GROMACS .gro file of C-alpha atoms in nm:
model
  321
    1UNK     CA    1   0.011   0.004  -0.017
    2UNK     CA    2   0.148   0.353  -0.084
    3UNK     CA    3   0.216   0.596   0.181
    4UNK     CA    4  -0.042   0.826   0.058
    5UNK     CA    5  -0.312   0.577   0.110
    6UNK     CA    6  -0.175   0.529   0.458
    7UNK     CA    7  -0.190   0.901   0.509
    8UNK     CA    8  -0.597   0.895   0.495
    9UNK     CA    9  -0.716   0.952   0.843
   10UNK     CA   10  -0.783   0.643   1.034
   11UNK     CA   11  -1.128   0.785   1.175
   12UNK     CA   12  -1.406   0.925   0.967
   13UNK     CA   13  -1.469   1.204   1.208
   14UNK     CA   14  -1.338   1.540   1.115
   15UNK     CA   15  -1.287   1.609   1.486
   16UNK     CA   16  -1.008   1.341   1.506
   17UNK     CA   17  -0.817   1.461   1.193
   18UNK     CA   18  -0.485   1.651   1.175
   19UNK     CA   19  -0.430   1.952   0.941
   20UNK     CA   20  -0.250   1.703   0.714
   21UNK     CA   21  -0.520   1.465   0.699
   22UNK     CA   22  -0.769   1.740   0.643
   23UNK     CA   23  -0.570   1.843   0.326
   24UNK     CA   24  -0.575   1.477   0.206
   25UNK     CA   25  -0.942   1.450   0.263
   26UNK     CA   26  -0.975   1.764   0.043
   27UNK     CA   27  -0.744   1.652  -0.225
   28UNK     CA   28  -0.935   1.326  -0.244
   29UNK     CA   29  -1.246   1.527  -0.345
   30UNK     CA   30  -1.461   1.470  -0.017
   31UNK     CA   31  -1.538   1.839  -0.009
   32UNK     CA   32  -1.785   1.971  -0.223
   33UNK     CA   33  -1.793   2.335  -0.328
   34UNK     CA   34  -2.130   2.489  -0.387
   35UNK     CA   35  -2.141   2.720  -0.704
   36UNK     CA   36  -2.493   2.890  -0.694
   37UNK     CA   37  -2.741   3.061  -0.461
   38UNK     CA   38  -2.662   3.179  -0.104
   39UNK     CA   39  -2.423   2.894  -0.048
   40UNK     CA   40  -2.201   2.995  -0.352
   41UNK     CA   41  -1.827   2.923  -0.246
   42UNK     CA   42  -1.945   2.738   0.078
   43UNK     CA   43  -1.759   2.401   0.121
   44UNK     CA   44  -1.956   2.082   0.220
   45UNK     CA   45  -1.788   1.791   0.377
   46UNK     CA   46  -1.900   1.442   0.259
   47UNK     CA   47  -2.081   1.260   0.518
   48UNK     CA   48  -1.909   1.048   0.741
   49UNK     CA   49  -2.042   0.718   0.573
   50UNK     CA   50  -1.914   0.841   0.265
   51UNK     CA   51  -1.569   0.917   0.390
   52UNK     CA   52  -1.558   0.574   0.569
   53UNK     CA   53  -1.657   0.394   0.224
   54UNK     CA   54  -1.394   0.593   0.042
   55UNK     CA   55  -1.122   0.503   0.321
   56UNK     CA   56  -1.212   0.140   0.283
   57UNK     CA   57  -1.204   0.141  -0.099
   58UNK     CA   58  -0.870   0.340  -0.090
   59UNK     CA   59  -0.734   0.061   0.137
   60UNK     CA   60  -0.902  -0.243  -0.032
   61UNK     CA   61  -0.776  -0.124  -0.374
   62UNK     CA   62  -0.439   0.011  -0.257
   63UNK     CA   63  -0.479   0.306  -0.519
   64UNK     CA   64  -0.333   0.654  -0.425
   65UNK     CA   65  -0.561   0.965  -0.372
   66UNK     CA   66  -0.276   1.211  -0.379
   67UNK     CA   67  -0.164   1.037  -0.704
   68UNK     CA   68  -0.521   1.104  -0.855
   69UNK     CA   69  -0.550   0.717  -0.899
   70UNK     CA   70  -0.876   0.733  -0.697
   71UNK     CA   71  -1.107   1.017  -0.566
   72UNK     CA   72  -1.448   1.094  -0.483
   73UNK     CA   73  -1.675   1.337  -0.674
   74UNK     CA   74  -1.998   1.509  -0.537
   75UNK     CA   75  -2.288   1.608  -0.738
   76UNK     CA   76  -2.554   1.808  -0.645
   77UNK     CA   77  -2.922   1.677  -0.744
   78UNK     CA   78  -3.291   1.735  -0.634
   79UNK     CA   79  -3.218   1.508  -0.354
   80UNK     CA   80  -2.895   1.648  -0.210
   81UNK     CA   81  -2.543   1.574  -0.311
   82UNK     CA   82  -2.454   1.239  -0.440
   83UNK     CA   83  -2.123   1.099  -0.419
   84UNK     CA   84  -1.939   0.865  -0.625
   85UNK     CA   85  -1.588   0.692  -0.590
   86UNK     CA   86  -1.397   0.728  -0.934
   87UNK     CA   87  -1.089   0.622  -1.095
   88UNK     CA   88  -0.952   0.590  -1.449
   89UNK     CA   89  -0.899   0.264  -1.642
   90UNK     CA   90  -0.539   0.253  -1.528
   91UNK     CA   91  -0.639   0.234  -1.188
   92UNK     CA   92  -0.858  -0.077  -1.263
   93UNK     CA   93  -0.557  -0.226  -1.441
   94UNK     CA   94  -0.319  -0.147  -1.152
   95UNK     CA   95  -0.592  -0.341  -0.897
   96UNK     CA   96  -0.600  -0.645  -1.156
   97UNK     CA   97  -0.234  -0.660  -1.185
   98UNK     CA   98  -0.202  -0.678  -0.804
   99UNK     CA   99  -0.456  -0.947  -0.762
  100UNK     CA  100  -0.175  -1.192  -0.930
  101UNK     CA  101  -0.511  -1.371  -1.093
  102UNK     CA  102  -0.536  -1.120  -1.391
  103UNK     CA  103  -0.475  -1.341  -1.702
  104UNK     CA  104  -0.497  -1.049  -1.950
  105UNK     CA  105  -0.788  -0.954  -2.224
  106UNK     CA  106  -0.886  -1.019  -2.578
  107UNK     CA  107  -0.845  -0.732  -2.799
  108UNK     CA  108  -1.146  -0.500  -2.792
  109UNK     CA  109  -1.431  -0.560  -3.047
  110UNK     CA  110  -1.697  -0.311  -3.185
  111UNK     CA  111  -2.015  -0.375  -3.312
  112UNK     CA  112  -2.079  -0.242  -3.684
  113UNK     CA  113  -2.400  -0.123  -3.815
  114UNK     CA  114  -2.397  -0.435  -4.028
  115UNK     CA  115  -2.410  -0.672  -3.714
  116UNK     CA  116  -2.055  -0.777  -3.748
  117UNK     CA  117  -1.813  -0.770  -3.448
  118UNK     CA  118  -1.463  -0.633  -3.545
  119UNK     CA  119  -1.122  -0.573  -3.389
  120UNK     CA  120  -1.064  -0.271  -3.581
  121UNK     CA  121  -1.325  -0.005  -3.637
  122UNK     CA  122  -1.262   0.225  -3.928
  123UNK     CA  123  -1.514   0.496  -3.968
  124UNK     CA  124  -1.501   0.485  -4.363
  125UNK     CA  125  -1.567   0.104  -4.368
  126UNK     CA  126  -1.796   0.043  -4.073
  127UNK     CA  127  -2.004   0.366  -4.031
  128UNK     CA  128  -2.006   0.681  -3.815
  129UNK     CA  129  -1.960   0.509  -3.490
  130UNK     CA  130  -1.991   0.154  -3.344
  131UNK     CA  131  -2.309   0.065  -3.200
  132UNK     CA  132  -2.133  -0.133  -2.898
  133UNK     CA  133  -1.786  -0.220  -2.774
  134UNK     CA  134  -1.689  -0.564  -2.622
  135UNK     CA  135  -1.406  -0.666  -2.407
  136UNK     CA  136  -1.330  -0.988  -2.251
  137UNK     CA  137  -1.109  -1.027  -1.925
  138UNK     CA  138  -0.949  -1.343  -1.811
  139UNK     CA  139  -0.834  -1.467  -1.482
  140UNK     CA  140  -0.583  -1.759  -1.403
  141UNK     CA  141  -0.824  -1.945  -1.163
  142UNK     CA  142  -1.106  -1.958  -1.419
  143UNK     CA  143  -1.143  -2.163  -1.729
  144UNK     CA  144  -1.005  -2.017  -2.045
  145UNK     CA  145  -1.319  -2.025  -2.230
  146UNK     CA  146  -1.519  -1.831  -1.973
  147UNK     CA  147  -1.396  -1.492  -1.957
  148UNK     CA  148  -1.582  -1.187  -1.774
  149UNK     CA  149  -1.741  -1.004  -2.080
  150UNK     CA  150  -1.807  -0.642  -2.050
  151UNK     CA  151  -2.050  -0.473  -2.345
  152UNK     CA  152  -2.094  -0.109  -2.333
  153UNK     CA  153  -2.332   0.045  -2.614
  154UNK     CA  154  -2.292   0.365  -2.774
  155UNK     CA  155  -2.625   0.517  -2.703
  156UNK     CA  156  -2.579   0.470  -2.311
  157UNK     CA  157  -2.218   0.596  -2.273
  158UNK     CA  158  -2.138   0.840  -2.566
  159UNK     CA  159  -2.101   1.195  -2.419
  160UNK     CA  160  -2.269   1.499  -2.592
  161UNK     CA  161  -2.270   1.846  -2.569
  162UNK     CA  162  -2.564   2.060  -2.466
  163UNK     CA  163  -2.659   2.098  -2.850
  164UNK     CA  164  -2.657   1.729  -2.906
  165UNK     CA  165  -2.326   1.701  -3.069
  166UNK     CA  166  -2.039   1.490  -2.940
  167UNK     CA  167  -1.781   1.619  -2.711
  168UNK     CA  168  -1.435   1.682  -2.858
  169UNK     CA  169  -1.302   1.357  -2.705
  170UNK     CA  170  -1.589   1.136  -2.815
  171UNK     CA  171  -1.586   1.283  -3.154
  172UNK     CA  172  -1.208   1.243  -3.199
  173UNK     CA  173  -1.173   0.899  -3.012
  174UNK     CA  174  -1.522   0.753  -2.975
  175UNK     CA  175  -1.451   0.388  -3.031
  176UNK     CA  176  -1.172   0.390  -2.798
  177UNK     CA  177  -1.357   0.559  -2.528
  178UNK     CA  178  -1.630   0.320  -2.563
  179UNK     CA  179  -1.410   0.049  -2.555
  180UNK     CA  180  -1.255   0.166  -2.210
  181UNK     CA  181  -1.609   0.168  -2.066
  182UNK     CA  182  -1.648  -0.207  -2.171
  183UNK     CA  183  -1.315  -0.289  -2.024
  184UNK     CA  184  -1.434  -0.133  -1.717
  185UNK     CA  185  -1.751  -0.327  -1.707
  186UNK     CA  186  -1.535  -0.642  -1.758
  187UNK     CA  187  -1.296  -0.578  -1.479
  188UNK     CA  188  -1.572  -0.516  -1.252
  189UNK     CA  189  -1.713  -0.853  -1.325
  190UNK     CA  190  -1.363  -1.006  -1.302
  191UNK     CA  191  -1.254  -0.855  -0.996
  192UNK     CA  192  -1.583  -0.768  -0.778
  193UNK     CA  193  -1.413  -0.789  -0.447
  194UNK     CA  194  -1.163  -0.499  -0.527
  195UNK     CA  195  -1.383  -0.290  -0.773
  196UNK     CA  196  -1.741  -0.305  -0.681
  197UNK     CA  197  -1.847   0.040  -0.634
  198UNK     CA  198  -1.588   0.213  -0.815
  199UNK     CA  199  -1.640   0.370  -1.157
  200UNK     CA  200  -1.429   0.528  -1.427
  201UNK     CA  201  -1.452   0.875  -1.537
  202UNK     CA  202  -1.593   0.750  -1.876
  203UNK     CA  203  -1.887   0.545  -1.727
  204UNK     CA  204  -2.012   0.836  -1.511
  205UNK     CA  205  -2.032   1.112  -1.775
  206UNK     CA  206  -2.334   1.038  -1.994
  207UNK     CA  207  -2.556   1.337  -2.124
  208UNK     CA  208  -2.272   1.575  -2.065
  209UNK     CA  209  -2.307   1.944  -2.133
  210UNK     CA  210  -2.130   2.151  -2.359
  211UNK     CA  211  -1.749   2.193  -2.264
  212UNK     CA  212  -1.536   2.497  -2.324
  213UNK     CA  213  -1.189   2.402  -2.498
  214UNK     CA  214  -0.931   2.500  -2.229
  215UNK     CA  215  -0.760   2.816  -2.313
  216UNK     CA  216  -0.460   2.742  -2.087
  217UNK     CA  217  -0.259   2.450  -1.990
  218UNK     CA  218  -0.412   2.431  -1.641
  219UNK     CA  219  -0.258   2.124  -1.512
  220UNK     CA  220   0.081   2.276  -1.594
  221UNK     CA  221   0.007   2.615  -1.416
  222UNK     CA  222  -0.130   2.406  -1.108
  223UNK     CA  223   0.189   2.208  -1.100
  224UNK     CA  224   0.420   2.514  -1.150
  225UNK     CA  225   0.252   2.702  -0.841
  226UNK     CA  226   0.509   2.729  -0.587
  227UNK     CA  227   0.307   2.870  -0.309
  228UNK     CA  228  -0.042   2.834  -0.176
  229UNK     CA  229  -0.104   3.211  -0.292
  230UNK     CA  230   0.022   3.118  -0.631
  231UNK     CA  231  -0.209   2.813  -0.661
  232UNK     CA  232  -0.529   3.029  -0.547
  233UNK     CA  233  -0.459   3.276  -0.819
  234UNK     CA  234  -0.448   2.977  -1.065
  235UNK     CA  235  -0.780   2.869  -0.930
  236UNK     CA  236  -0.934   3.185  -0.958
  237UNK     CA  237  -0.852   3.179  -1.334
  238UNK     CA  238  -0.981   2.847  -1.368
  239UNK     CA  239  -1.301   2.947  -1.198
  240UNK     CA  240  -1.334   3.241  -1.402
  241UNK     CA  241  -1.274   3.042  -1.735
  242UNK     CA  242  -1.541   2.790  -1.661
  243UNK     CA  243  -1.297   2.504  -1.795
  244UNK     CA  244  -1.265   2.315  -1.460
  245UNK     CA  245  -1.282   1.947  -1.514
  246UNK     CA  246  -1.267   1.655  -1.271
  247UNK     CA  247  -0.908   1.611  -1.364
  248UNK     CA  248  -0.821   1.960  -1.324
  249UNK     CA  249  -1.001   1.965  -0.983
  250UNK     CA  250  -0.820   1.652  -0.881
  251UNK     CA  251  -0.483   1.810  -0.979
  252UNK     CA  252  -0.563   2.134  -0.790
  253UNK     CA  253  -0.648   1.952  -0.486
  254UNK     CA  254  -0.353   1.727  -0.478
  255UNK     CA  255  -0.113   2.027  -0.534
  256UNK     CA  256  -0.295   2.240  -0.261
  257UNK     CA  257  -0.246   1.915  -0.029
  258UNK     CA  258   0.140   1.908  -0.105
  259UNK     CA  259   0.178   2.279  -0.050
  260UNK     CA  260  -0.051   2.281   0.268
  261UNK     CA  261   0.191   2.002   0.412
  262UNK     CA  262   0.487   2.210   0.292
  263UNK     CA  263   0.355   2.506   0.473
  264UNK     CA  264   0.359   2.317   0.812
  265UNK     CA  265   0.753   2.309   0.775
  266UNK     CA  266   0.844   2.699   0.719
  267UNK     CA  267   0.932   2.927   0.994
  268UNK     CA  268   0.689   2.939   1.286
  269UNK     CA  269   0.632   3.297   1.264
  270UNK     CA  270   0.507   3.272   0.899
  271UNK     CA  271   0.285   2.985   0.985
  272UNK     CA  272   0.119   3.195   1.271
  273UNK     CA  273   0.023   3.469   1.017
  274UNK     CA  274  -0.119   3.266   0.755
  275UNK     CA  275  -0.384   2.954   0.790
  276UNK     CA  276  -0.355   2.680   0.558
  277UNK     CA  277  -0.635   2.536   0.341
  278UNK     CA  278  -0.657   2.242   0.554
  279UNK     CA  279  -0.761   2.480   0.856
  280UNK     CA  280  -1.075   2.594   0.659
  281UNK     CA  281  -0.926   2.930   0.501
  282UNK     CA  282  -0.667   3.087   0.297
  283UNK     CA  283  -0.461   3.392   0.326
  284UNK     CA  284  -0.680   3.691   0.327
  285UNK     CA  285  -0.504   3.845   0.021
  286UNK     CA  286  -0.537   3.542  -0.196
  287UNK     CA  287  -0.834   3.326  -0.095
  288UNK     CA  288  -0.829   2.979  -0.215
  289UNK     CA  289  -1.065   2.883  -0.480
  290UNK     CA  290  -1.135   2.529  -0.619
  291UNK     CA  291  -1.180   2.576  -0.972
  292UNK     CA  292  -1.541   2.576  -1.068
  293UNK     CA  293  -1.672   2.391  -1.359
  294UNK     CA  294  -1.928   2.685  -1.461
  295UNK     CA  295  -2.283   2.659  -1.513
  296UNK     CA  296  -2.269   2.489  -1.833
  297UNK     CA  297  -1.908   2.396  -1.933
  298UNK     CA  298  -1.859   2.125  -1.692
  299UNK     CA  299  -1.993   1.797  -1.809
  300UNK     CA  300  -2.043   1.609  -1.469
  301UNK     CA  301  -2.185   1.921  -1.302
  302UNK     CA  302  -2.483   1.993  -1.513
  303UNK     CA  303  -2.708   1.836  -1.226
  304UNK     CA  304  -2.527   2.062  -0.971
  305UNK     CA  305  -2.545   2.379  -1.161
  306UNK     CA  306  -2.933   2.329  -1.273
  307UNK     CA  307  -3.036   2.224  -0.909
  308UNK     CA  308  -2.864   2.509  -0.739
  309UNK     CA  309  -2.968   2.778  -0.989
  310UNK     CA  310  -3.332   2.660  -0.960
  311UNK     CA  311  -3.277   2.701  -0.577
  312UNK     CA  312  -3.162   3.043  -0.650
  313UNK     CA  313  -3.454   3.134  -0.882
  314UNK     CA  314  -3.713   3.003  -0.613
  315UNK     CA  315  -3.535   3.223  -0.341
  316UNK     CA  316  -3.563   3.531  -0.548
  317UNK     CA  317  -3.189   3.566  -0.557
  318UNK     CA  318  -3.156   3.564  -0.952
  319UNK     CA  319  -3.397   3.601  -1.224
  320UNK     CA  320  -3.510   3.268  -1.407
  321UNK     CA  321  -3.564   3.471  -1.744
   0.00000   0.00000   0.00000
């Protein structure tokens, strides 16, 4: 198990955490930042049950939250904030390899409009997009002719903008994106003890909203920030641009956690004058702002934006026209 996973607090109660553990919790995505209404900018900690589940899942999988191998995402809906534990397909592969039972997988296959499964999907030959993707995953302790099979359909997983067009990633790499969804389904079937309750980014972004093309290399700017103040300024720029994504948010939180830890090692007089983000606030002249997705540019926050905007309209804070 990595040292970062071990750094997760042993307790799910915030009252028991150290400053460093609070920073890890925020870096892991267990803090939701409201973007509309009278709660705009307010940070809400995930319930203890969600934190406990994330702690257990991180320990069970051995994935590192500070390395962004695993993280939690909160989405606001009509019934409150819904929390999901997410990772990338690489995280699934790491877990499978560590199990010692992973025996590889067959090449991905795509279903064409003619009803044929092919191992290479060519748009000019097979149509605009595949109807489905299929991946077979094998285990050493299973019969070779009985793999775990994951099938993902285009209609279920393809991500679109507000106007119905495909997002840039799916427009450019649609077959590959669909294959990753199918692989995740197969991996979860093959390794349910380790991967149950964990989903990849690609699986949890259906019905996406229109996303803006990034105007800056935000991840590079985040990595280059050498102080909490510098990082806060980058966060403000991302929030203003409306180009925050899960990946950018995770990078921001991870960098904030590192800088918060480094801040605790500097001269005591400096520490006394500046609260770290782990303590709940940032320097007065450069408040920390977790990058906001914006109301229409962040795919997975459509539900959050709509719900909180409706609440603001109902409260008479903004016009619904």
